Tab-separated table of C-alpha atoms in Angstrom:
chain	number	residue	atom	x	y	z
A	1121	MET	CA	8.791	-18.862	30.275
A	1122	SER	CA	10.312	-15.446	29.482
A	1123	THR	CA	9.345	-15.412	25.786
A	1124	PRO	CA	5.649	-14.650	25.241
A	1125	ALA	CA	3.484	-17.103	23.329
A	1126	LEU	CA	2.948	-14.481	20.619
A	1127	MET	CA	6.385	-13.881	19.066
A	1128	PRO	CA	7.462	-10.355	20.099
A	1129	VAL	CA	8.418	-8.972	16.688
A	1130	TYR	CA	6.059	-5.978	16.908
A	1131	PRO	CA	6.498	-3.016	19.296
A	1132	ARG	CA	2.826	-3.232	20.213
A	1133	CYS	CA	1.320	-0.226	21.973
A	1134	GLY	CA	-1.268	-0.219	24.737
A	1135	VAL	CA	-4.267	0.046	22.409
A	1136	ARG	CA	-6.036	-3.327	22.302
A	1137	PRO	CA	-8.954	-3.129	19.850
A	1138	VAL	CA	-11.817	-5.591	20.230
A	1139	ARG	CA	-14.483	-3.955	18.058
A	1140	GLY	CA	-14.754	-1.641	15.081
A	1141	GLU	CA	-17.633	0.346	13.661
A	1142	GLY	CA	-17.299	2.557	10.607
A	1143	VAL	CA	-14.283	4.808	11.116
A	1144	TYR	CA	-13.958	4.047	14.837
A	1145	LEU	CA	-12.157	1.381	16.844
A	1146	TYR	CA	-12.974	0.421	20.429
A	1147	GLY	CA	-10.453	-0.991	22.893
A	1148	GLU	CA	-11.105	-3.731	25.416
A	1149	ASP	CA	-11.308	-0.978	28.032
A	1150	GLY	CA	-14.097	0.742	26.068
A	1151	ALA	CA	-11.954	3.613	24.762
A	1152	GLN	CA	-12.963	4.994	21.356
A	1153	TYR	CA	-10.418	5.891	18.667
A	1154	LEU	CA	-10.872	7.774	15.413
A	1155	ASP	CA	-9.161	5.378	13.016
A	1156	PHE	CA	-7.248	7.358	10.405
A	1157	ALA	CA	-4.774	4.482	10.042
A	1158	ALA	CA	-7.266	1.898	8.728
A	1159	GLY	CA	-4.993	-1.043	9.408
A	1160	ILE	CA	-2.289	0.781	7.397
A	1161	ALA	CA	-4.520	1.437	4.368
A	1162	VAL	CA	-6.269	-1.949	4.568
A	1163	ASN	CA	-9.757	-1.206	5.897
A	1164	ALA	CA	-10.858	0.649	2.783
A	1165	LEU	CA	-14.539	0.516	3.728
A	1166	GLY	CA	-13.950	1.019	7.430
A	1167	HIS	CA	-14.957	-1.517	10.062
A	1168	GLY	CA	-17.992	-3.755	9.804
A	1169	HIS	CA	-19.166	-2.558	6.392
A	1170	PRO	CA	-22.464	-4.417	5.818
A	1171	ALA	CA	-21.707	-5.445	2.236
A	1172	LEU	CA	-18.365	-6.985	3.177
A	1173	VAL	CA	-19.701	-8.657	6.326
A	1174	LYS	CA	-22.642	-10.148	4.410
A	1175	ALA	CA	-20.457	-11.461	1.584
A	1176	ILE	CA	-17.979	-13.141	3.936
A	1177	ALA	CA	-20.700	-14.672	6.124
A	1178	GLU	CA	-22.649	-16.080	3.201
A	1179	GLN	CA	-19.560	-17.487	1.500
A	1180	ALA	CA	-18.235	-18.975	4.753
A	1181	ALA	CA	-21.471	-20.901	5.080
A	1182	THR	CA	-21.221	-22.100	1.468
A	1183	LEU	CA	-17.585	-22.889	0.647
A	1184	MET	CA	-14.385	-21.462	2.140
A	1185	HIS	CA	-11.508	-23.337	0.557
A	1186	VAL	CA	-10.709	-25.906	-2.093
A	1187	SER	CA	-7.430	-26.761	-3.738
A	1188	ASN	CA	-6.252	-24.913	-6.828
A	1189	LEU	CA	-6.166	-28.349	-8.462
A	1190	TYR	CA	-9.794	-27.619	-9.311
A	1191	GLY	CA	-11.529	-24.973	-11.360
A	1192	SER	CA	-12.242	-21.627	-9.707
A	1193	PRO	CA	-15.432	-19.944	-10.911
A	1194	GLN	CA	-15.064	-17.453	-8.050
A	1195	GLY	CA	-11.489	-16.556	-8.962
A	1196	GLU	CA	-12.219	-16.382	-12.667
A	1197	HIS	CA	-15.057	-13.930	-12.097
A	1198	LEU	CA	-13.145	-11.556	-9.813
A	1199	ALA	CA	-10.049	-11.718	-12.019
A	1200	GLN	CA	-12.119	-10.741	-15.064
A	1201	ARG	CA	-13.561	-7.757	-13.228
A	1202	ILE	CA	-10.090	-6.595	-12.155
A	1203	VAL	CA	-8.816	-7.026	-15.720
A	1204	GLU	CA	-11.686	-4.886	-16.969
A	1205	SER	CA	-10.807	-2.217	-14.388
A	1206	SER	CA	-7.069	-2.071	-15.092
A	1207	PHE	CA	-4.280	-2.338	-17.651
A	1208	ALA	CA	-3.931	-6.076	-17.049
A	1209	ASP	CA	-4.866	-9.164	-19.026
A	1210	THR	CA	-4.341	-11.703	-16.246
A	1211	VAL	CA	-4.295	-11.910	-12.439
A	1212	PHE	CA	-2.722	-14.217	-9.848
A	1213	PHE	CA	-4.344	-14.055	-6.400
A	1214	THR	CA	-2.230	-14.127	-3.246
A	1215	ASN	CA	-2.845	-13.742	0.476
A	1216	SER	CA	-0.812	-10.573	1.023
A	1217	GLY	CA	1.082	-7.724	-0.541
A	1218	THR	CA	4.509	-9.248	-0.089
A	1219	GLU	CA	3.294	-12.419	-1.853
A	1220	ALA	CA	2.041	-10.253	-4.697
A	1221	VAL	CA	5.491	-8.645	-4.892
A	1222	GLU	CA	7.157	-12.074	-4.974
A	1223	CYS	CA	4.902	-13.077	-7.851
A	1224	ALA	CA	5.756	-9.841	-9.656
A	1225	ILE	CA	9.495	-10.488	-9.298
A	1226	LYS	CA	9.119	-14.035	-10.593
A	1227	THR	CA	6.920	-12.899	-13.485
A	1228	ALA	CA	9.490	-10.316	-14.580
A	1229	ARG	CA	12.409	-12.740	-14.442
A	1230	ARG	CA	10.485	-15.538	-16.108
A	1231	TYR	CA	9.528	-13.229	-18.982
A	1232	HIS	CA	13.140	-12.666	-19.927
A	1233	PHE	CA	13.940	-16.346	-19.433
A	1234	VAL	CA	11.359	-17.458	-21.995
A	1235	THR	CA	12.136	-14.660	-24.449
A	1236	GLY	CA	15.754	-15.691	-24.850
A	1237	ASN	CA	17.410	-13.319	-22.369
A	1238	PRO	CA	17.999	-15.427	-19.241
A	1239	GLN	CA	20.797	-13.079	-18.150
A	1240	ARG	CA	18.228	-10.327	-17.536
A	1241	THR	CA	17.519	-10.976	-13.882
A	1242	THR	CA	18.227	-7.645	-12.152
A	1243	LEU	CA	15.419	-5.340	-11.077
A	1244	ILE	CA	16.370	-1.740	-10.407
A	1245	THR	CA	14.605	-0.609	-7.240
A	1246	PHE	CA	14.705	2.586	-5.208
A	1247	ASN	CA	15.953	4.010	-1.931
A	1248	ASN	CA	13.491	4.031	0.980
A	1249	ALA	CA	11.376	1.397	-0.750
A	1250	PHE	CA	9.243	-1.012	1.214
A	1251	HIS	CA	8.045	-4.095	-0.663
A	1252	GLY	CA	7.340	-6.476	2.221
A	1253	ARG	CA	9.147	-8.798	4.612
A	1254	THR	CA	9.958	-11.957	2.651
A	1255	MET	CA	13.542	-12.617	1.618
A	1256	GLY	CA	12.824	-11.453	-1.917
A	1257	ALA	CA	11.047	-8.319	-0.752
A	1258	ILE	CA	13.744	-7.249	1.722
A	1259	SER	CA	16.396	-7.909	-0.904
A	1260	ALA	CA	14.568	-5.384	-3.103
A	1261	THR	CA	15.152	-2.566	-0.614
A	1262	ASN	CA	18.373	-1.053	0.673
A	1263	GLN	CA	16.940	-0.089	4.057
A	1264	PRO	CA	19.216	-1.556	6.754
A	1265	LYS	CA	16.329	-1.868	9.230
A	1266	MET	CA	14.691	-4.390	6.869
A	1267	ARG	CA	17.867	-6.270	5.984
A	1268	ASP	CA	20.114	-6.405	9.044
A	1269	GLY	CA	20.616	-9.920	10.351
A	1270	PHE	CA	19.075	-11.670	7.357
A	1271	GLU	CA	22.098	-11.937	5.082
A	1272	PRO	CA	22.902	-13.395	2.679
A	1273	LEU	CA	20.199	-11.625	0.728
A	1274	LEU	CA	19.018	-12.578	-2.724
A	1275	PRO	CA	21.031	-11.243	-5.652
A	1276	GLY	CA	19.444	-9.535	-8.609
A	1277	PHE	CA	18.657	-6.025	-7.359
A	1278	ALA	CA	20.252	-2.623	-7.881
A	1279	TYR	CA	19.244	0.566	-6.065
A	1280	ALA	CA	18.823	4.169	-7.155
A	1281	PRO	CA	17.502	7.298	-5.426
A	1282	PHE	CA	13.730	7.630	-5.721
A	1283	ASN	CA	12.628	10.220	-8.292
A	1284	ASP	CA	16.143	10.396	-9.765
A	1285	LEU	CA	15.595	9.287	-13.356
A	1286	GLU	CA	19.176	9.879	-14.457
A	1287	ALA	CA	20.560	7.692	-11.676
A	1288	ALA	CA	18.083	4.920	-12.477
A	1289	LEU	CA	18.877	4.928	-16.187
A	1290	ALA	CA	22.600	4.835	-15.427
A	1291	LEU	CA	22.143	1.427	-13.780
A	1292	ILE	CA	20.763	-0.255	-16.905
A	1293	ASP	CA	23.066	-2.957	-18.268
A	1294	ASP	CA	22.833	-6.326	-20.006
A	1295	THR	CA	21.502	-7.986	-16.844
A	1296	THR	CA	18.634	-5.552	-16.280
A	1297	ALA	CA	15.118	-7.028	-16.279
A	1298	GLY	CA	13.286	-3.815	-15.478
A	1299	PHE	CA	12.343	-1.390	-12.723
A	1300	MET	CA	10.274	-2.108	-9.622
A	1301	VAL	CA	8.926	0.997	-7.933
A	1302	GLU	CA	6.157	2.166	-5.632
A	1303	THR	CA	4.039	4.684	-7.513
A	1304	ILE	CA	3.764	6.460	-4.167
A	1305	GLN	CA	6.134	5.371	-1.431
A	1306	GLY	CA	4.184	4.681	1.757
A	1307	GLU	CA	6.456	3.495	4.546
A	1308	GLY	CA	9.259	5.550	3.004
A	1309	GLY	CA	7.450	8.833	3.689
A	1310	VAL	CA	4.337	9.210	1.478
A	1311	SER	CA	6.495	10.393	-1.416
A	1312	ALA	CA	4.812	10.413	-4.809
A	1313	ALA	CA	6.725	9.700	-7.975
A	1314	THR	CA	7.040	12.737	-10.206
A	1315	PRO	CA	5.448	12.493	-13.659
A	1316	GLU	CA	8.858	12.953	-15.274
A	1317	PHE	CA	10.320	10.092	-13.259
A	1318	LEU	CA	7.585	7.534	-13.845
A	1319	GLN	CA	7.098	8.464	-17.479
A	1320	GLY	CA	10.863	8.303	-17.969
A	1321	LEU	CA	10.994	4.777	-16.539
A	1322	ARG	CA	8.196	3.725	-18.880
A	1323	LYS	CA	10.022	5.189	-21.867
A	1324	ALA	CA	13.264	3.441	-20.907
A	1325	CYS	CA	11.464	0.105	-20.610
A	1326	ASP	CA	9.966	0.512	-24.053
A	1327	GLU	CA	13.311	1.440	-25.567
A	1328	HIS	CA	15.343	-1.329	-23.912
A	1329	GLY	CA	12.824	-4.185	-23.843
A	1330	LEU	CA	12.482	-4.021	-20.057
A	1331	LEU	CA	9.487	-4.381	-17.756
A	1332	LEU	CA	7.964	-1.720	-15.528
A	1333	VAL	CA	6.777	-3.299	-12.278
A	1334	LEU	CA	4.665	-1.088	-10.007
A	1335	ASP	CA	4.117	-1.815	-6.337
A	1336	GLU	CA	0.686	-0.384	-5.552
A	1337	VAL	CA	0.047	-2.507	-2.487
A	1338	GLN	CA	-0.574	0.631	-0.414
A	1339	CYS	CA	-1.300	3.351	-2.960
A	1340	GLY	CA	-3.573	1.425	-5.337
A	1341	TYR	CA	-7.191	0.304	-5.244
A	1342	GLY	CA	-8.972	3.624	-4.832
A	1343	ARG	CA	-6.660	5.080	-2.200
A	1344	THR	CA	-5.658	8.109	-4.322
A	1345	GLY	CA	-9.080	8.809	-5.819
A	1346	LYS	CA	-8.421	6.697	-8.894
A	1347	MET	CA	-8.683	2.942	-9.029
A	1348	TRP	CA	-4.921	2.713	-9.565
A	1349	ALA	CA	-2.318	5.323	-8.696
A	1350	TYR	CA	-0.604	4.957	-12.093
A	1351	GLU	CA	-3.684	6.539	-13.678
A	1352	HIS	CA	-2.456	9.926	-12.415
A	1353	TYR	CA	0.616	9.619	-14.658
A	1354	GLY	CA	-0.676	8.761	-18.112
A	1355	ILE	CA	1.240	5.465	-18.231
A	1356	THR	CA	0.552	1.791	-17.663
A	1357	PRO	CA	2.868	-0.810	-16.127
A	1358	ASP	CA	3.638	-4.303	-17.367
A	1359	ILE	CA	3.187	-5.877	-13.937
A	1360	LEU	CA	1.575	-4.560	-10.748
A	1361	SER	CA	1.268	-5.854	-7.185
A	1362	SER	CA	-1.882	-5.046	-5.226
A	1363	ALA	CA	-3.190	-5.887	-1.750
A	1364	LYS	CA	-4.342	-4.036	1.393
A	1365	GLY	CA	-7.575	-2.351	0.270
A	1366	ILE	CA	-8.362	-5.080	-2.258
A	1367	GLY	CA	-9.711	-7.275	0.564
A	1368	GLY	CA	-10.830	-4.570	2.964
A	1369	GLY	CA	-9.373	-6.487	5.918
A	1370	PHE	CA	-9.623	-10.024	4.592
A	1371	PRO	CA	-6.172	-11.393	3.598
A	1372	LEU	CA	-6.014	-10.877	-0.162
A	1373	GLY	CA	-3.465	-9.694	-2.690
A	1374	ALA	CA	-3.029	-9.872	-6.435
A	1375	CYS	CA	-0.335	-9.746	-9.075
A	1376	LEU	CA	-1.604	-8.177	-12.299
A	1377	ALA	CA	0.183	-8.437	-15.645
A	1378	THR	CA	-0.223	-7.930	-19.350
A	1379	GLU	CA	-0.419	-11.000	-21.568
A	1380	GLU	CA	3.069	-10.272	-22.884
A	1381	ALA	CA	4.665	-9.799	-19.453
A	1382	ALA	CA	3.037	-12.965	-18.105
A	1383	LYS	CA	3.979	-15.193	-21.035
A	1384	GLY	CA	6.452	-17.147	-18.899
A	1385	MET	CA	3.981	-17.919	-16.100
A	1386	VAL	CA	2.740	-21.311	-17.258
A	1387	PHE	CA	1.800	-24.555	-15.482
A	1388	GLY	CA	4.094	-25.261	-12.547
A	1389	THR	CA	5.865	-21.900	-12.371
A	1390	HIS	CA	3.992	-20.510	-9.378
A	1391	GLY	CA	1.343	-21.434	-6.834
A	1392	SER	CA	-0.373	-20.763	-3.540
A	1393	THR	CA	-2.290	-23.074	-1.235
A	1394	TYR	CA	-4.753	-20.442	-0.023
A	1395	GLY	CA	-4.471	-17.834	-2.768
A	1396	GLY	CA	-7.754	-17.199	-4.550
A	1397	ASN	CA	-9.884	-19.342	-2.247
A	1398	PRO	CA	-13.663	-18.799	-2.489
A	1399	LEU	CA	-13.883	-16.900	0.808
A	1400	ALA	CA	-11.215	-14.413	-0.273
A	1401	MET	CA	-12.892	-14.003	-3.636
A	1402	ALA	CA	-16.211	-13.193	-1.985
A	1403	ALA	CA	-14.513	-10.470	0.062
A	1404	GLY	CA	-12.820	-9.115	-3.053
A	1405	GLU	CA	-16.109	-9.043	-4.954
A	1406	ALA	CA	-17.808	-7.096	-2.177
A	1407	ILE	CA	-15.031	-4.499	-2.024
A	1408	LEU	CA	-15.021	-4.065	-5.791
A	1409	ASP	CA	-18.821	-3.758	-5.884
A	1410	VAL	CA	-18.634	-0.752	-3.584
A	1411	MET	CA	-15.601	0.844	-5.233
A	1412	LEU	CA	-17.164	0.670	-8.684
A	1413	GLU	CA	-20.409	2.276	-7.564
A	1414	PRO	CA	-20.988	5.606	-9.353
A	1415	GLY	CA	-19.426	8.441	-7.418
A	1416	PHE	CA	-17.285	6.359	-5.038
A	1417	LEU	CA	-13.886	7.384	-6.413
A	1418	GLU	CA	-15.111	10.942	-6.857
A	1419	HIS	CA	-15.983	10.907	-3.152
A	1420	VAL	CA	-12.442	9.770	-2.307
A	1421	THR	CA	-11.035	12.608	-4.401
A	1422	ALA	CA	-13.319	15.162	-2.772
A	1423	MET	CA	-12.518	13.977	0.751
A	1424	GLY	CA	-8.811	13.975	-0.083
A	1425	GLU	CA	-9.004	17.570	-1.233
A	1426	ARG	CA	-11.001	18.582	1.824
A	1427	LEU	CA	-8.523	16.833	4.128
A	1428	ARG	CA	-5.546	18.512	2.465
A	1429	THR	CA	-7.163	21.953	2.540
A	1430	SER	CA	-8.207	21.603	6.173
A	1431	VAL	CA	-4.751	20.557	7.332
A	1432	GLU	CA	-3.031	23.228	5.241
A	1433	GLN	CA	-5.260	25.865	6.827
A	1434	MET	CA	-4.393	24.551	10.296
A	1435	ILE	CA	-0.617	24.344	9.807
A	1436	PRO	CA	0.093	28.086	10.355
A	1437	ASN	CA	-1.370	27.713	13.854
A	1438	HIS	CA	1.251	25.078	14.631
A	1439	ASP	CA	4.140	25.993	12.352
A	1440	GLN	CA	6.613	25.113	15.083
A	1441	ILE	CA	5.824	21.412	14.527
A	1442	PHE	CA	4.301	20.994	11.053
A	1443	GLU	CA	6.298	21.597	7.873
A	1444	GLY	CA	3.839	20.648	5.114
A	1445	VAL	CA	1.668	17.996	3.505
A	1446	ARG	CA	2.199	15.469	0.726
A	1447	GLY	CA	0.537	12.549	-1.050
A	1448	LYS	CA	-2.543	12.042	-3.209
A	1449	GLY	CA	-6.185	11.520	-2.321
A	1450	LEU	CA	-6.559	9.731	1.002
A	1451	MET	CA	-2.935	8.602	1.014
A	1452	PHE	CA	-1.838	11.637	2.946
A	1453	GLY	CA	1.325	12.600	4.791
A	1454	ILE	CA	2.161	15.407	7.215
A	1455	LYS	CA	5.851	16.284	7.307
A	1456	LEU	CA	7.070	17.301	10.741
A	1457	LYS	CA	9.874	19.689	11.550
A	1458	ASP	CA	12.950	18.529	13.413
A	1459	SER	CA	11.415	19.766	16.655
A	1460	ALA	CA	9.115	16.718	16.644
A	1461	VAL	CA	9.597	13.013	15.986
A	1462	ALA	CA	6.885	11.353	13.925
A	1463	ARG	CA	6.811	8.128	15.938
A	1464	ASP	CA	6.528	10.055	19.218
A	1465	PHE	CA	3.851	12.383	17.854
A	1466	VAL	CA	1.817	9.443	16.520
A	1467	ALA	CA	1.977	7.868	19.988
A	1468	HIS	CA	0.906	11.152	21.578
A	1469	LEU	CA	-2.120	11.467	19.273
A	1470	ARG	CA	-3.069	7.869	19.984
A	1471	ASP	CA	-2.628	7.834	23.742
A	1472	HIS	CA	-3.889	11.301	24.640
A	1473	HIS	CA	-6.321	12.289	21.888
A	1474	GLY	CA	-7.844	9.038	20.639
A	1475	LEU	CA	-6.523	9.533	17.105
A	1476	LEU	CA	-4.855	6.719	15.176
A	1477	THR	CA	-2.267	7.540	12.500
A	1478	VAL	CA	0.951	5.828	11.356
A	1479	ALA	CA	4.567	6.969	11.399
A	1480	ALA	CA	6.597	6.847	8.197
A	1481	GLY	CA	10.072	7.648	6.964
A	1482	GLU	CA	11.387	11.181	6.481
A	1483	ASN	CA	9.675	12.206	9.752
A	1484	VAL	CA	6.203	11.958	8.236
A	1485	VAL	CA	2.876	11.113	9.872
A	1486	ARG	CA	0.837	8.900	7.551
A	1487	VAL	CA	-2.894	9.606	7.413
A	1488	LEU	CA	-4.719	6.670	5.817
A	1489	PRO	CA	-8.413	6.833	6.726
A	1490	PRO	CA	-11.105	4.521	5.399
A	1491	LEU	CA	-12.197	5.668	1.953
A	1492	VAL	CA	-15.758	6.115	3.220
A	1493	ILE	CA	-15.021	9.041	5.548
A	1494	GLU	CA	-17.294	12.080	5.518
A	1495	GLU	CA	-16.630	15.758	6.157
A	1496	ALA	CA	-17.599	15.401	9.811
A	1497	HIS	CA	-14.818	12.837	10.290
A	1498	ILE	CA	-12.298	15.200	8.702
A	1499	ALA	CA	-13.405	18.003	11.028
A	1500	GLU	CA	-12.998	15.671	14.005
A	1501	PHE	CA	-9.561	14.607	12.763
A	1502	VAL	CA	-8.351	18.181	12.333
A	1503	GLN	CA	-9.600	19.144	15.800
A	1504	LYS	CA	-7.820	16.185	17.401
A	1505	LEU	CA	-4.684	16.877	15.381
A	1506	SER	CA	-4.696	20.533	16.388
A	1507	ASP	CA	-5.298	19.720	20.048
A	1508	GLY	CA	-2.566	17.119	19.882
A	1509	ALA	CA	-0.078	19.512	18.319
A	1510	ARG	CA	-0.791	22.147	20.941
A	1511	ALA	CA	-0.346	19.718	23.828
A	1512	TYR	CA	2.744	18.103	22.312
A	1513	THR	CA	4.396	21.482	21.863
A	1514	ALA	CA	3.538	22.508	25.401
A	1515	MET	CA	5.102	19.332	26.771
A	1516	ALA	CA	8.228	19.931	24.703
A	1517	VAL	CA	8.534	23.477	26.074
A	1518	ALA	CA	7.983	22.276	29.641
A	1519	ALA	CA	10.672	19.627	29.223
């Protein structure tokens, strides 16, 4: 059989992890890697965190799954804690970020349906967006690499340049339901929304009766040094999708909404077989316990500042390859010059220096370490990055 048993939709590299400990991964050949990718911002507490391991093990031995036909004391408790830690009044639990985005889209459309404006179905989204891989999520982006070969796509989306408020406002018409935007674009290049842009979208929603939907699947849940990335902007959304760090590696996502925005989500309008099962809720509780400990978010902020400063100080030594840095907290991006290709440089760091990072759009290297890193890990990262840049440049010159 020429087709492998595991469908070949990923360009998998030669790293084959079999064990993780803290901020390190270990391959089946015993090789050690400094993991500053964290499962693409998922492993918020690193690998094998004792609180998360204990919670999952104990819950697995007690009760893993029951149908949502029954009451959910576990889901009710975690939802209440998330409500108390956010803008939201209500939460729907999913298994992934793209499911959370789907729920957000449905919540926004259903709101206008029940408030007498069923024609308001269009969400204005933004260039270079990444919202997931379902049909709804790929329809919400205009990136050909996500869409090619999957037409016809779902109607109901319009696209504007990211951080271009004037262009976004120009798309508003009688069919507009609201805006859906990543507070900080991840896959698109670690590009943060400007305050003027995000605040302008909020103002437009208030003036036109629209909904502001934030996708914080990657940038939310402590990643930027605040519980939610929108807290940097002095605004709140109507709906928000969350995942990745919320489960720390266990499949978990959530759609958060205000009471008003969620008024259309009543019996029978949405569902999930696995979403909110007791095992997932135990994982979510353990993650939230750690994140809400005094000083945790302050630690993320401090490590983010130290990481940024350290890389900025190193860049002049390798200015032939590095252009600058971007992002917030520990959602960090290093913009490369045209002399280097992010995907190639990420592979070089991985294969020759034992450093795991992630490529992103706009020729950016994403740096997404566990939120529990210490200064020693940052020093190790910068040394590996510097060594990698020096070797990569030398190879380019030799070629």
